[in-house]
Amino acid sequence: MDKLKQFEYLKSAGIIATDSDIISTHNNLVVSSEAENTVSRISSLDIIKTRDDPGNLIYAHLLSKSMGTIGGILPPIDDEVIEFEGNIVSRYPKMNHPDWRNVSAADLSEAVLRLNNFPYTTIDTIIRRMDVASYTQLRLDSINHLRVGGLADVSQDMLDFYIENHNFSTASAQNEGLVHGDLHTGNVVQDGESGNLLFIDLDSIAIGPKEYDLASWCVRSMRGDKAPAIEATEVAVGRGEIGYDAVRSMIGWKALSSITHELVYNFNNPEEQIIEIASIASKLGAPGAWGQYEQ
């Protein structure tokens, strides 16, 4: 069943409110209801069951419920996901997105570090470990080298350099914490009462280096994200919460992840996007010869 048919079916069955409107079809279907004052994330149960890792709606729901606002997360309304004839639904209170003109670097830094420093060992849910090196290598192994030419070889050389000189597992062990893994303005909401920034969409959450979230957000900010991620990173480094050299290496890892994503999924013209990402990594001080992507 495609997403639109799935949406209409769930409305007709009374599982989601009849006034629900689709607000996103990226990954999971996301719908909003004015009558119930909710936002719901919907996916197919058979897809969830066949995933190779726990990065799915059920996993995200359990963590959101366990951590709540104390961990800087918007908690769902229901204790468990709603399962109905091959569909799962996770409901959340209506989300208010912040006005980024009024969000300071200090506030953003505090919100991210609150998540990174959450005592995840107190949660019953098993949280996976982040391994950017492995999934970056898997992407490189899966691409058609004829289609992307020398970009694959350059990316493999850069990945080998990072594995040898800026090992991801070593970085994780040196400053381990809870990592959201997909921070950007679209995954941030604001509590209506306290004004605190809260995070949503925990599909990628994992144990990893605390530097990764802000570092990856720095790359996104250079590509148009409006959050003051670079300034927030400087605040966190200045407070000694995260290390400057580790941030630079995590920027490189984020760039490698983004580049291999382009290699796999951009069938039209990946070169332009890849050169842009490599240039950003270089400007942000990531180690490595990023200029070779332009040759």
C-alpha atoms as an extended CHARMM CRD file, in Angstrom:
* protein
*
       295  EXT
         1         1  MET       CA              0.0000000000        0.0000000000        0.0000000000  PROA      1               0.0000000000
         2         2  ASP       CA              1.4920000000        3.3820000000       -0.9910000000  PROA      2               0.0000000000
         3         3  LYS       CA              1.6310000000        6.2030000000        1.5240000000  PROA      3               0.0000000000
         4         4  LEU       CA             -1.4230000000        8.1000000000        0.2650000000  PROA      4               0.0000000000
         5         5  LYS       CA             -3.6190000000        4.9910000000        0.2870000000  PROA      5               0.0000000000
         6         6  GLN       CA             -2.2310000000        4.0870000000        3.7010000000  PROA      6               0.0000000000
         7         7  PHE       CA             -3.1250000000        7.5660000000        4.9540000000  PROA      7               0.0000000000
         8         8  GLU       CA             -6.7110000000        7.4220000000        3.6470000000  PROA      8               0.0000000000
         9         9  TYR       CA             -7.1690000000        3.9020000000        5.0020000000  PROA      9               0.0000000000
        10        10  LEU       CA             -6.0680000000        4.8500000000        8.5110000000  PROA      10              0.0000000000
        11        11  LYS       CA             -8.3990000000        7.8480000000        8.4640000000  PROA      11              0.0000000000
        12        12  SER       CA            -11.3690000000        5.7660000000        7.3290000000  PROA      12              0.0000000000
        13        13  ALA       CA            -10.6190000000        3.1820000000       10.0480000000  PROA      13              0.0000000000
        14        14  GLY       CA            -10.5480000000        5.8740000000       12.7540000000  PROA      14              0.0000000000
        15        15  ILE       CA             -6.9250000000        5.1970000000       13.7230000000  PROA      15              0.0000000000
        16        16  ILE       CA             -5.8850000000        8.7650000000       12.9270000000  PROA      16              0.0000000000
        17        17  ALA       CA             -8.1680000000       11.8010000000       13.1190000000  PROA      17              0.0000000000
        18        18  THR       CA            -10.3980000000       12.4240000000       10.1130000000  PROA      18              0.0000000000
        19        19  ASP       CA             -9.1390000000       16.0060000000        9.8160000000  PROA      19              0.0000000000
        20        20  SER       CA             -5.5040000000       14.8430000000        9.5400000000  PROA      20              0.0000000000
        21        21  ASP       CA             -3.3560000000       16.4070000000        6.8260000000  PROA      21              0.0000000000
        22        22  ILE       CA             -0.0420000000       15.1180000000        5.4810000000  PROA      22              0.0000000000
        23        23  ILE       CA              2.8870000000       17.3550000000        6.4180000000  PROA      23              0.0000000000
        24        24  SER       CA              5.7600000000       15.0940000000        5.2840000000  PROA      24              0.0000000000
        25        25  THR       CA              6.2600000000       11.9440000000        3.2210000000  PROA      25              0.0000000000
        26        26  HSD       CA             10.0280000000       11.7720000000        3.8120000000  PROA      26              0.0000000000
        27        27  ASN       CA             10.8870000000        8.3620000000        5.2840000000  PROA      27              0.0000000000
        28        28  ASN       CA              7.8510000000        7.8330000000        7.5100000000  PROA      28              0.0000000000
        29        29  LEU       CA              4.5080000000        9.4340000000        6.7240000000  PROA      29              0.0000000000
        30        30  VAL       CA              3.8870000000       12.3700000000        9.0860000000  PROA      30              0.0000000000
        31        31  VAL       CA              0.3950000000       13.8090000000        9.5520000000  PROA      31              0.0000000000
        32        32  SER       CA             -1.0750000000       16.5830000000       11.6630000000  PROA      32              0.0000000000
        33        33  SER       CA             -4.5090000000       16.9190000000       13.2820000000  PROA      33              0.0000000000
        34        34  GLU       CA             -5.9070000000       20.2300000000       14.5130000000  PROA      34              0.0000000000
        35        35  ALA       CA             -8.8510000000       18.5280000000       16.2330000000  PROA      35              0.0000000000
        36        36  GLU       CA             -6.6630000000       16.1970000000       18.3290000000  PROA      36              0.0000000000
        37        37  ASN       CA             -3.7770000000       18.6700000000       18.5360000000  PROA      37              0.0000000000
        38        38  THR       CA             -1.3900000000       15.8860000000       17.5070000000  PROA      38              0.0000000000
        39        39  VAL       CA              1.2780000000       14.9970000000       15.0050000000  PROA      39              0.0000000000
        40        40  SER       CA              1.5160000000       11.2910000000       14.0700000000  PROA      40              0.0000000000
        41        41  ARG       CA              4.3080000000        9.2990000000       12.4500000000  PROA      41              0.0000000000
        42        42  ILE       CA              3.1540000000        6.3040000000       10.4320000000  PROA      42              0.0000000000
        43        43  SER       CA              4.9950000000        3.3870000000        8.8840000000  PROA      43              0.0000000000
        44        44  SER       CA              4.3390000000       -0.1480000000        7.6480000000  PROA      44              0.0000000000
        45        45  LEU       CA              4.8920000000       -2.9200000000       10.1740000000  PROA      45              0.0000000000
        46        46  ASP       CA              6.4050000000       -5.2720000000        7.5960000000  PROA      46              0.0000000000
        47        47  ILE       CA              9.0980000000       -2.7060000000        6.7530000000  PROA      47              0.0000000000
        48        48  ILE       CA              9.9040000000       -2.2230000000       10.4220000000  PROA      48              0.0000000000
        49        49  LYS       CA             10.1940000000       -5.9670000000       11.0200000000  PROA      49              0.0000000000
        50        50  THR       CA             12.6760000000       -6.4700000000        8.1850000000  PROA      50              0.0000000000
        51        51  ARG       CA             15.0750000000       -3.6930000000        9.1240000000  PROA      51              0.0000000000
        52        52  ASP       CA             18.6410000000       -4.8040000000        9.9160000000  PROA      52              0.0000000000
        53        53  ASP       CA             19.0060000000       -2.3680000000       12.7900000000  PROA      53              0.0000000000
        54        54  PRO       CA             16.7320000000       -0.8230000000       15.4220000000  PROA      54              0.0000000000
        55        55  GLY       CA             16.6420000000        2.5810000000       13.7170000000  PROA      55              0.0000000000
        56        56  ASN       CA             12.8780000000        2.6010000000       13.2360000000  PROA      56              0.0000000000
        57        57  LEU       CA              9.6560000000        4.0280000000       14.5300000000  PROA      57              0.0000000000
        58        58  ILE       CA              9.2450000000        1.5970000000       17.4340000000  PROA      58              0.0000000000
        59        59  TYR       CA             12.8370000000        2.1890000000       18.5490000000  PROA      59              0.0000000000
        60        60  ALA       CA             12.3570000000        5.9620000000       18.3440000000  PROA      60              0.0000000000
        61        61  HSD       CA              9.0580000000        5.7890000000       20.2150000000  PROA      61              0.0000000000
        62        62  LEU       CA             10.5060000000        3.7720000000       23.1170000000  PROA      62              0.0000000000
        63        63  LEU       CA             13.4460000000        6.1210000000       23.5010000000  PROA      63              0.0000000000
        64        64  SER       CA             11.2440000000        9.2160000000       23.2820000000  PROA      64              0.0000000000
        65        65  LYS       CA              9.0050000000        7.8510000000       26.0060000000  PROA      65              0.0000000000
        66        66  SER       CA             11.9370000000        6.8280000000       28.2280000000  PROA      66              0.0000000000
        67        67  MET       CA             13.8970000000       10.0670000000       27.9140000000  PROA      67              0.0000000000
        68        68  GLY       CA             11.1580000000       12.6870000000       27.6630000000  PROA      68              0.0000000000
        69        69  THR       CA             11.8640000000       16.3630000000       28.1330000000  PROA      69              0.0000000000
        70        70  ILE       CA             14.5140000000       15.5680000000       30.7780000000  PROA      70              0.0000000000
        71        71  GLY       CA             16.6510000000       14.1950000000       27.9540000000  PROA      71              0.0000000000
        72        72  GLY       CA             15.7230000000       17.0280000000       25.6350000000  PROA      72              0.0000000000
        73        73  ILE       CA             13.2600000000       14.8880000000       23.6630000000  PROA      73              0.0000000000
        74        74  LEU       CA              9.6230000000       15.5010000000       22.7700000000  PROA      74              0.0000000000
        75        75  PRO       CA              7.8400000000       12.5110000000       24.3630000000  PROA      75              0.0000000000
        76        76  PRO       CA              4.9970000000       10.7110000000       22.5550000000  PROA      76              0.0000000000
        77        77  ILE       CA              1.4550000000       10.7370000000       23.9060000000  PROA      77              0.0000000000
        78        78  ASP       CA              1.0300000000        6.9460000000       24.0250000000  PROA      78              0.0000000000
        79        79  ASP       CA              3.1230000000        4.5160000000       26.0630000000  PROA      79              0.0000000000
        80        80  GLU       CA              3.2760000000        2.1340000000       23.0900000000  PROA      80              0.0000000000
        81        81  VAL       CA              2.9580000000        2.5900000000       19.3490000000  PROA      81              0.0000000000
        82        82  ILE       CA             -0.4850000000        1.8750000000       17.9030000000  PROA      82              0.0000000000
        83        83  GLU       CA             -0.4170000000       -1.2680000000       15.7530000000  PROA      83              0.0000000000
        84        84  PHE       CA             -3.2700000000       -1.7510000000       13.2990000000  PROA      84              0.0000000000
        85        85  GLU       CA             -3.4320000000       -4.2340000000       10.4190000000  PROA      85              0.0000000000
        86        86  GLY       CA              0.1500000000       -3.8980000000        9.2760000000  PROA      86              0.0000000000
        87        87  ASN       CA              0.5840000000       -0.2240000000       10.2060000000  PROA      87              0.0000000000
        88        88  ILE       CA              2.1620000000        1.4140000000       13.2100000000  PROA      88              0.0000000000
        89        89  VAL       CA              1.3430000000        4.8930000000       14.4210000000  PROA      89              0.0000000000
        90        90  SER       CA              3.2590000000        6.9690000000       16.9490000000  PROA      90              0.0000000000
        91        91  ARG       CA              1.4460000000       10.0890000000       18.2010000000  PROA      91              0.0000000000
        92        92  TYR       CA              3.0450000000       13.2560000000       19.5900000000  PROA      92              0.0000000000
        93        93  PRO       CA              1.6140000000       16.5480000000       20.8740000000  PROA      93              0.0000000000
        94        94  LYS       CA              1.3890000000       19.3120000000       18.2720000000  PROA      94              0.0000000000
        95        95  MET       CA              4.8590000000       20.6440000000       17.5450000000  PROA      95              0.0000000000
        96        96  ASN       CA              5.9540000000       24.2760000000       17.6290000000  PROA      96              0.0000000000
        97        97  HSD       CA              9.0390000000       25.0240000000       15.5790000000  PROA      97              0.0000000000
        98        98  PRO       CA             11.3380000000       27.7330000000       16.9920000000  PROA      98              0.0000000000
        99        99  ASP       CA             11.9330000000       31.1000000000       15.3920000000  PROA      99              0.0000000000
       100       100  TRP       CA             15.6260000000       30.6830000000       14.6640000000  PROA      100             0.0000000000
       101       101  ARG       CA             16.1670000000       34.4280000000       14.7040000000  PROA      101             0.0000000000
       102       102  ASN       CA             15.6330000000       34.2490000000       18.4750000000  PROA      102             0.0000000000
       103       103  VAL       CA             17.6640000000       31.1220000000       19.2720000000  PROA      103             0.0000000000
       104       104  SER       CA             21.0780000000       31.8950000000       20.7110000000  PROA      104             0.0000000000
       105       105  ALA       CA             24.1950000000       29.8110000000       20.2230000000  PROA      105             0.0000000000
       106       106  ALA       CA             24.2780000000       29.2050000000       23.9840000000  PROA      106             0.0000000000
       107       107  ASP       CA             20.6960000000       27.8880000000       23.9980000000  PROA      107             0.0000000000
       108       108  LEU       CA             21.3860000000       25.5700000000       21.0830000000  PROA      108             0.0000000000
       109       109  SER       CA             24.6190000000       24.3320000000       22.6110000000  PROA      109             0.0000000000
       110       110  GLU       CA             22.8840000000       23.6420000000       25.9340000000  PROA      110             0.0000000000
       111       111  ALA       CA             20.0780000000       21.7040000000       24.2150000000  PROA      111             0.0000000000
       112       112  VAL       CA             22.4270000000       19.4750000000       22.2130000000  PROA      112             0.0000000000
       113       113  LEU       CA             24.7040000000       18.7770000000       25.1740000000  PROA      113             0.0000000000
       114       114  ARG       CA             21.7010000000       17.9380000000       27.3650000000  PROA      114             0.0000000000
       115       115  LEU       CA             20.9020000000       15.1840000000       24.8940000000  PROA      115             0.0000000000
       116       116  ASN       CA             24.5360000000       14.0770000000       24.4910000000  PROA      116             0.0000000000
       117       117  ASN       CA             25.0410000000       13.8850000000       28.2720000000  PROA      117             0.0000000000
       118       118  PHE       CA             21.8230000000       12.0140000000       29.0570000000  PROA      118             0.0000000000
       119       119  PRO       CA             22.6090000000        8.8990000000       31.1830000000  PROA      119             0.0000000000
       120       120  TYR       CA             21.5460000000        6.3650000000       28.5560000000  PROA      120             0.0000000000
       121       121  THR       CA             22.5690000000        3.4480000000       30.7970000000  PROA      121             0.0000000000
       122       122  THR       CA             19.4400000000        4.1830000000       32.8580000000  PROA      122             0.0000000000
       123       123  ILE       CA             17.2040000000        3.2810000000       29.8870000000  PROA      123             0.0000000000
       124       124  ASP       CA             15.9780000000       -0.2900000000       29.4070000000  PROA      124             0.0000000000
       125       125  THR       CA             15.9330000000        0.0740000000       25.6090000000  PROA      125             0.0000000000
       126       126  ILE       CA             19.0840000000       -1.2770000000       23.9520000000  PROA      126             0.0000000000
       127       127  ILE       CA             20.7400000000        1.5640000000       22.0580000000  PROA      127             0.0000000000
       128       128  ARG       CA             22.9810000000        0.7260000000       19.1200000000  PROA      128             0.0000000000
       129       129  ARG       CA             26.4720000000        2.1180000000       18.6030000000  PROA      129             0.0000000000
       130       130  MET       CA             27.1500000000        4.6090000000       15.8660000000  PROA      130             0.0000000000
       131       131  ASP       CA             29.5970000000        3.3610000000       13.2380000000  PROA      131             0.0000000000
       132       132  VAL       CA             29.9510000000        5.8860000000       10.4190000000  PROA      132             0.0000000000
       133       133  ALA       CA             33.0200000000        4.0810000000        9.1010000000  PROA      133             0.0000000000
       134       134  SER       CA             31.1010000000        0.8730000000        8.4220000000  PROA      134             0.0000000000
       135       135  TYR       CA             28.0760000000        2.3440000000        6.6880000000  PROA      135             0.0000000000
       136       136  THR       CA             30.2670000000        4.6950000000        4.6600000000  PROA      136             0.0000000000
       137       137  GLN       CA             32.2740000000        1.6980000000        3.4620000000  PROA      137             0.0000000000
       138       138  LEU       CA             29.0780000000       -0.2130000000        2.6780000000  PROA      138             0.0000000000
       139       139  ARG       CA             27.8980000000        2.6450000000        0.4810000000  PROA      139             0.0000000000
       140       140  LEU       CA             31.2010000000        2.7360000000       -1.3860000000  PROA      140             0.0000000000
       141       141  ASP       CA             31.0520000000       -1.0170000000       -1.9180000000  PROA      141             0.0000000000
       142       142  SER       CA             27.5420000000       -0.7430000000       -3.3580000000  PROA      142             0.0000000000
       143       143  ILE       CA             28.0860000000        1.9070000000       -6.0370000000  PROA      143             0.0000000000
       144       144  ASN       CA             28.6700000000        1.4950000000       -9.7300000000  PROA      144             0.0000000000
       145       145  HSD       CA             32.2170000000        2.7920000000      -10.2030000000  PROA      145             0.0000000000
       146       146  LEU       CA             31.6260000000        3.2960000000      -13.9250000000  PROA      146             0.0000000000
       147       147  ARG       CA             28.8830000000        5.8010000000      -13.1680000000  PROA      147             0.0000000000
       148       148  VAL       CA             30.8320000000        7.9660000000      -10.7300000000  PROA      148             0.0000000000
       149       149  GLY       CA             34.3200000000        7.6140000000      -12.1610000000  PROA      149             0.0000000000
       150       150  GLY       CA             37.2150000000        8.6890000000       -9.9630000000  PROA      150             0.0000000000
       151       151  LEU       CA             34.9600000000       10.0690000000       -7.2220000000  PROA      151             0.0000000000
       152       152  ALA       CA             34.6740000000        6.6040000000       -5.7240000000  PROA      152             0.0000000000
       153       153  ASP       CA             38.4440000000        6.1360000000       -5.6590000000  PROA      153             0.0000000000
       154       154  VAL       CA             39.0130000000        9.5300000000       -4.0420000000  PROA      154             0.0000000000
       155       155  SER       CA             36.3430000000        8.7510000000       -1.4410000000  PROA      155             0.0000000000
       156       156  GLN       CA             37.9160000000        5.3720000000       -0.6770000000  PROA      156             0.0000000000
       157       157  ASP       CA             41.3260000000        6.9980000000       -0.2130000000  PROA      157             0.0000000000
       158       158  MET       CA             39.8200000000        9.6020000000        2.1090000000  PROA      158             0.0000000000
       159       159  LEU       CA             37.9440000000        6.9440000000        4.0790000000  PROA      159             0.0000000000
       160       160  ASP       CA             41.1180000000        4.8780000000        4.4820000000  PROA      160             0.0000000000
       161       161  PHE       CA             42.9220000000        8.0190000000        5.7090000000  PROA      161             0.0000000000
       162       162  TYR       CA             40.2260000000        8.6710000000        8.3120000000  PROA      162             0.0000000000
       163       163  ILE       CA             40.0950000000        5.0690000000        9.5020000000  PROA      163             0.0000000000
       164       164  GLU       CA             43.8530000000        5.0880000000       10.0340000000  PROA      164             0.0000000000
       165       165  ASN       CA             44.3160000000        8.5880000000       11.4360000000  PROA      165             0.0000000000
       166       166  HSD       CA             40.9460000000        9.5850000000       12.9300000000  PROA      166             0.0000000000
       167       167  ASN       CA             39.4000000000        6.2820000000       13.8980000000  PROA      167             0.0000000000
       168       168  PHE       CA             35.7070000000        6.6470000000       14.6500000000  PROA      168             0.0000000000
       169       169  SER       CA             35.5830000000        3.9740000000       17.3610000000  PROA      169             0.0000000000
       170       170  THR       CA             38.5430000000        5.5680000000       19.1430000000  PROA      170             0.0000000000
       171       171  ALA       CA             36.8520000000        8.9760000000       19.0380000000  PROA      171             0.0000000000
       172       172  SER       CA             33.6810000000        7.4410000000       20.4680000000  PROA      172             0.0000000000
       173       173  ALA       CA             35.5540000000        5.8910000000       23.3740000000  PROA      173             0.0000000000
       174       174  GLN       CA             37.3040000000        9.1670000000       24.2090000000  PROA      174             0.0000000000
       175       175  ASN       CA             34.1100000000       11.1920000000       24.6910000000  PROA      175             0.0000000000
       176       176  GLU       CA             31.1740000000        8.8080000000       24.5540000000  PROA      176             0.0000000000
       177       177  GLY       CA             27.6120000000        9.9840000000       24.7850000000  PROA      177             0.0000000000
       178       178  LEU       CA             24.1560000000        9.7690000000       23.3010000000  PROA      178             0.0000000000
       179       179  VAL       CA             24.1690000000       11.0320000000       19.7120000000  PROA      179             0.0000000000
       180       180  HSD       CA             21.0280000000       12.0270000000       17.8300000000  PROA      180             0.0000000000
       181       181  GLY       CA             22.7240000000       11.4560000000       14.4870000000  PROA      181             0.0000000000
       182       182  ASP       CA             20.4270000000       13.6300000000       12.3470000000  PROA      182             0.0000000000
       183       183  LEU       CA             20.2800000000       17.0900000000       13.8620000000  PROA      183             0.0000000000
       184       184  HSD       CA             18.9460000000       19.9200000000       11.7100000000  PROA      184             0.0000000000
       185       185  THR       CA             16.3070000000       22.6200000000       12.0990000000  PROA      185             0.0000000000
       186       186  GLY       CA             13.5220000000       20.2830000000       10.9430000000  PROA      186             0.0000000000
       187       187  ASN       CA             14.1690000000       17.9780000000       13.8980000000  PROA      187             0.0000000000
       188       188  VAL       CA             13.8980000000       20.6680000000       16.5680000000  PROA      188             0.0000000000
       189       189  VAL       CA             10.7050000000       21.8320000000       18.2670000000  PROA      189             0.0000000000
       190       190  GLN       CA             10.0850000000       24.2060000000       21.1390000000  PROA      190             0.0000000000
       191       191  ASP       CA              8.2040000000       23.5760000000       24.3670000000  PROA      191             0.0000000000
       192       192  GLY       CA              5.3010000000       25.9980000000       24.5440000000  PROA      192             0.0000000000
       193       193  GLU       CA              5.5920000000       26.5420000000       28.3040000000  PROA      193             0.0000000000
       194       194  SER       CA              9.3200000000       26.5520000000       29.0690000000  PROA      194             0.0000000000
       195       195  GLY       CA             10.5850000000       27.6040000000       25.6520000000  PROA      195             0.0000000000
       196       196  ASN       CA             13.1860000000       24.8170000000       25.8150000000  PROA      196             0.0000000000
       197       197  LEU       CA             14.4120000000       23.3090000000       22.5660000000  PROA      197             0.0000000000
       198       198  LEU       CA             13.4330000000       19.6520000000       22.1770000000  PROA      198             0.0000000000
       199       199  PHE       CA             14.4340000000       17.0840000000       19.5570000000  PROA      199             0.0000000000
       200       200  ILE       CA             12.3040000000       14.7260000000       17.5000000000  PROA      200             0.0000000000
       201       201  ASP       CA             12.9500000000       11.9230000000       14.9680000000  PROA      201             0.0000000000
       202       202  LEU       CA             15.1840000000        9.5480000000       16.9250000000  PROA      202             0.0000000000
       203       203  ASP       CA             15.5440000000        6.9460000000       14.1520000000  PROA      203             0.0000000000
       204       204  SER       CA             19.3150000000        7.4770000000       14.0200000000  PROA      204             0.0000000000
       205       205  ILE       CA             20.0440000000        7.8640000000       17.7330000000  PROA      205             0.0000000000
       206       206  ALA       CA             23.0670000000        5.8900000000       18.9310000000  PROA      206             0.0000000000
       207       207  ILE       CA             25.9950000000        5.8180000000       21.3260000000  PROA      207             0.0000000000
       208       208  GLY       CA             28.9340000000        7.6590000000       19.8060000000  PROA      208             0.0000000000
       209       209  PRO       CA             31.2860000000       10.6370000000       20.1340000000  PROA      209             0.0000000000
       210       210  LYS       CA             29.5840000000       13.6690000000       21.6730000000  PROA      210             0.0000000000
       211       211  GLU       CA             31.2700000000       15.8700000000       19.0910000000  PROA      211             0.0000000000
       212       212  TYR       CA             29.3450000000       14.3080000000       16.2030000000  PROA      212             0.0000000000
       213       213  ASP       CA             25.9950000000       16.1000000000       16.5540000000  PROA      213             0.0000000000
       214       214  LEU       CA             27.2840000000       19.6650000000       16.5690000000  PROA      214             0.0000000000
       215       215  ALA       CA             29.9950000000       18.8580000000       14.0310000000  PROA      215             0.0000000000
       216       216  SER       CA             27.5180000000       17.3910000000       11.5650000000  PROA      216             0.0000000000
       217       217  TRP       CA             25.1960000000       20.3340000000       12.1330000000  PROA      217             0.0000000000
       218       218  CYS       CA             28.0670000000       22.6640000000       11.2470000000  PROA      218             0.0000000000
       219       219  VAL       CA             28.2310000000       21.0220000000        7.8290000000  PROA      219             0.0000000000
       220       220  ARG       CA             24.4810000000       21.4120000000        7.4030000000  PROA      220             0.0000000000
       221       221  SER       CA             24.6980000000       25.0810000000        8.4170000000  PROA      221             0.0000000000
       222       222  MET       CA             27.2000000000       25.6950000000        5.6230000000  PROA      222             0.0000000000
       223       223  ARG       CA             24.6610000000       24.1640000000        3.2420000000  PROA      223             0.0000000000
       224       224  GLY       CA             21.8550000000       26.5030000000        4.2860000000  PROA      224             0.0000000000
       225       225  ASP       CA             20.5480000000       25.3150000000        7.6860000000  PROA      225             0.0000000000
       226       226  LYS       CA             19.5030000000       28.3960000000        9.6820000000  PROA      226             0.0000000000
       227       227  ALA       CA             20.4980000000       27.2080000000       13.1540000000  PROA      227             0.0000000000
       228       228  PRO       CA             23.6050000000       28.8300000000       14.7330000000  PROA      228             0.0000000000
       229       229  ALA       CA             25.4050000000       25.4720000000       14.8070000000  PROA      229             0.0000000000
       230       230  ILE       CA             28.9350000000       26.7930000000       14.2250000000  PROA      230             0.0000000000
       231       231  GLU       CA             28.5760000000       29.3430000000       17.0120000000  PROA      231             0.0000000000
       232       232  ALA       CA             26.9990000000       26.7220000000       19.3110000000  PROA      232             0.0000000000
       233       233  THR       CA             29.9460000000       24.4300000000       18.6520000000  PROA      233             0.0000000000
       234       234  GLU       CA             32.3560000000       27.1960000000       19.6320000000  PROA      234             0.0000000000
       235       235  VAL       CA             30.4120000000       27.6640000000       22.8840000000  PROA      235             0.0000000000
       236       236  ALA       CA             30.6000000000       23.9430000000       23.6920000000  PROA      236             0.0000000000
       237       237  VAL       CA             34.3240000000       23.8050000000       22.9010000000  PROA      237             0.0000000000
       238       238  GLY       CA             34.9250000000       26.9000000000       25.0110000000  PROA      238             0.0000000000
       239       239  ARG       CA             33.2200000000       25.2500000000       27.9760000000  PROA      239             0.0000000000
       240       240  GLY       CA             35.3700000000       22.1520000000       27.5930000000  PROA      240             0.0000000000
       241       241  GLU       CA             32.3480000000       19.9270000000       26.8960000000  PROA      241             0.0000000000
       242       242  ILE       CA             33.7050000000       18.7580000000       23.5430000000  PROA      242             0.0000000000
       243       243  GLY       CA             37.1730000000       18.8250000000       21.9750000000  PROA      243             0.0000000000
       244       244  TYR       CA             38.1510000000       21.0660000000       19.0760000000  PROA      244             0.0000000000
       245       245  ASP       CA             40.2780000000       18.4500000000       17.2920000000  PROA      245             0.0000000000
       246       246  ALA       CA             37.5400000000       15.8520000000       17.7160000000  PROA      246             0.0000000000
       247       247  VAL       CA             34.9960000000       18.2830000000       16.2380000000  PROA      247             0.0000000000
       248       248  ARG       CA             37.2210000000       18.7490000000       13.1890000000  PROA      248             0.0000000000
       249       249  SER       CA             37.5130000000       14.9950000000       12.6580000000  PROA      249             0.0000000000
       250       250  MET       CA             33.7560000000       14.5410000000       13.1010000000  PROA      250             0.0000000000
       251       251  ILE       CA             33.1800000000       17.2180000000       10.4630000000  PROA      251             0.0000000000
       252       252  GLY       CA             35.2880000000       15.0450000000        8.1710000000  PROA      252             0.0000000000
       253       253  TRP       CA             33.2740000000       11.9520000000        9.0270000000  PROA      253             0.0000000000
       254       254  LYS       CA             30.0070000000       13.8050000000        8.3730000000  PROA      254             0.0000000000
       255       255  ALA       CA             31.3890000000       15.0160000000        5.0380000000  PROA      255             0.0000000000
       256       256  LEU       CA             32.3750000000       11.4700000000        4.0750000000  PROA      256             0.0000000000
       257       257  SER       CA             28.9220000000       10.2230000000        5.0130000000  PROA      257             0.0000000000
       258       258  SER       CA             27.2630000000       12.9550000000        2.9390000000  PROA      258             0.0000000000
       259       259  ILE       CA             29.5640000000       12.3770000000       -0.0310000000  PROA      259             0.0000000000
       260       260  THR       CA             28.9070000000        8.6360000000       -0.1250000000  PROA      260             0.0000000000
       261       261  HSD       CA             25.1820000000        9.3440000000        0.1840000000  PROA      261             0.0000000000
       262       262  GLU       CA             25.4450000000       11.4880000000       -2.9620000000  PROA      262             0.0000000000
       263       263  LEU       CA             27.4260000000        8.7580000000       -4.7270000000  PROA      263             0.0000000000
       264       264  VAL       CA             24.7380000000        6.1840000000       -4.0230000000  PROA      264             0.0000000000
       265       265  TYR       CA             21.5260000000        8.1930000000       -4.3940000000  PROA      265             0.0000000000
       266       266  ASN       CA             22.2870000000       11.0990000000       -6.7510000000  PROA      266             0.0000000000
       267       267  PHE       CA             21.9450000000        9.6310000000      -10.2350000000  PROA      267             0.0000000000
       268       268  ASN       CA             21.9700000000       12.9310000000      -12.1090000000  PROA      268             0.0000000000
       269       269  ASN       CA             25.0060000000       15.0090000000      -11.2370000000  PROA      269             0.0000000000
       270       270  PRO       CA             26.6780000000       14.0800000000       -7.9340000000  PROA      270             0.0000000000
       271       271  GLU       CA             29.9340000000       15.8890000000       -8.7720000000  PROA      271             0.0000000000
       272       272  GLU       CA             28.6530000000       19.3940000000       -7.9940000000  PROA      272             0.0000000000
       273       273  GLN       CA             27.2060000000       18.4190000000       -4.6220000000  PROA      273             0.0000000000
       274       274  ILE       CA             30.2600000000       16.3710000000       -3.6760000000  PROA      274             0.0000000000
       275       275  ILE       CA             32.6590000000       19.2030000000       -4.4830000000  PROA      275             0.0000000000
       276       276  GLU       CA             30.5170000000       21.5460000000       -2.3720000000  PROA      276             0.0000000000
       277       277  ILE       CA             30.6120000000       19.1500000000        0.5940000000  PROA      277             0.0000000000
       278       278  ALA       CA             34.3750000000       18.6460000000        0.2780000000  PROA      278             0.0000000000
       279       279  SER       CA             34.8850000000       22.4110000000        0.1230000000  PROA      279             0.0000000000
       280       280  ILE       CA             32.8060000000       22.8650000000        3.2950000000  PROA      280             0.0000000000
       281       281  ALA       CA             34.8540000000       20.2070000000        5.0960000000  PROA      281             0.0000000000
       282       282  SER       CA             38.0160000000       22.0460000000        4.1370000000  PROA      282             0.0000000000
       283       283  LYS       CA             36.6640000000       25.4490000000        5.2240000000  PROA      283             0.0000000000
       284       284  LEU       CA             35.6130000000       24.0060000000        8.5870000000  PROA      284             0.0000000000
       285       285  GLY       CA             39.1030000000       22.6360000000        9.1870000000  PROA      285             0.0000000000
       286       286  ALA       CA             38.4620000000       18.9210000000        8.7190000000  PROA      286             0.0000000000
       287       287  PRO       CA             41.7260000000       16.9670000000        8.3320000000  PROA      287             0.0000000000
       288       288  GLY       CA             42.5810000000       15.5580000000        4.9230000000  PROA      288             0.0000000000
       289       289  ALA       CA             43.2070000000       16.6280000000        1.3510000000  PROA      289             0.0000000000
       290       290  TRP       CA             39.6490000000       17.6220000000        0.4530000000  PROA      290             0.0000000000
       291       291  GLY       CA             40.9050000000       19.5970000000       -2.5360000000  PROA      291             0.0000000000
       292       292  GLN       CA             41.4530000000       16.3630000000       -4.4650000000  PROA      292             0.0000000000
       293       293  TYR       CA             37.7150000000       16.1890000000       -5.1180000000  PROA      293             0.0000000000
       294       294  GLU       CA             38.0580000000       19.2140000000       -7.4020000000  PROA      294             0.0000000000
       295       295  GLN       CA             40.7870000000       17.6350000000       -9.5300000000  PROA      295             0.0000000000
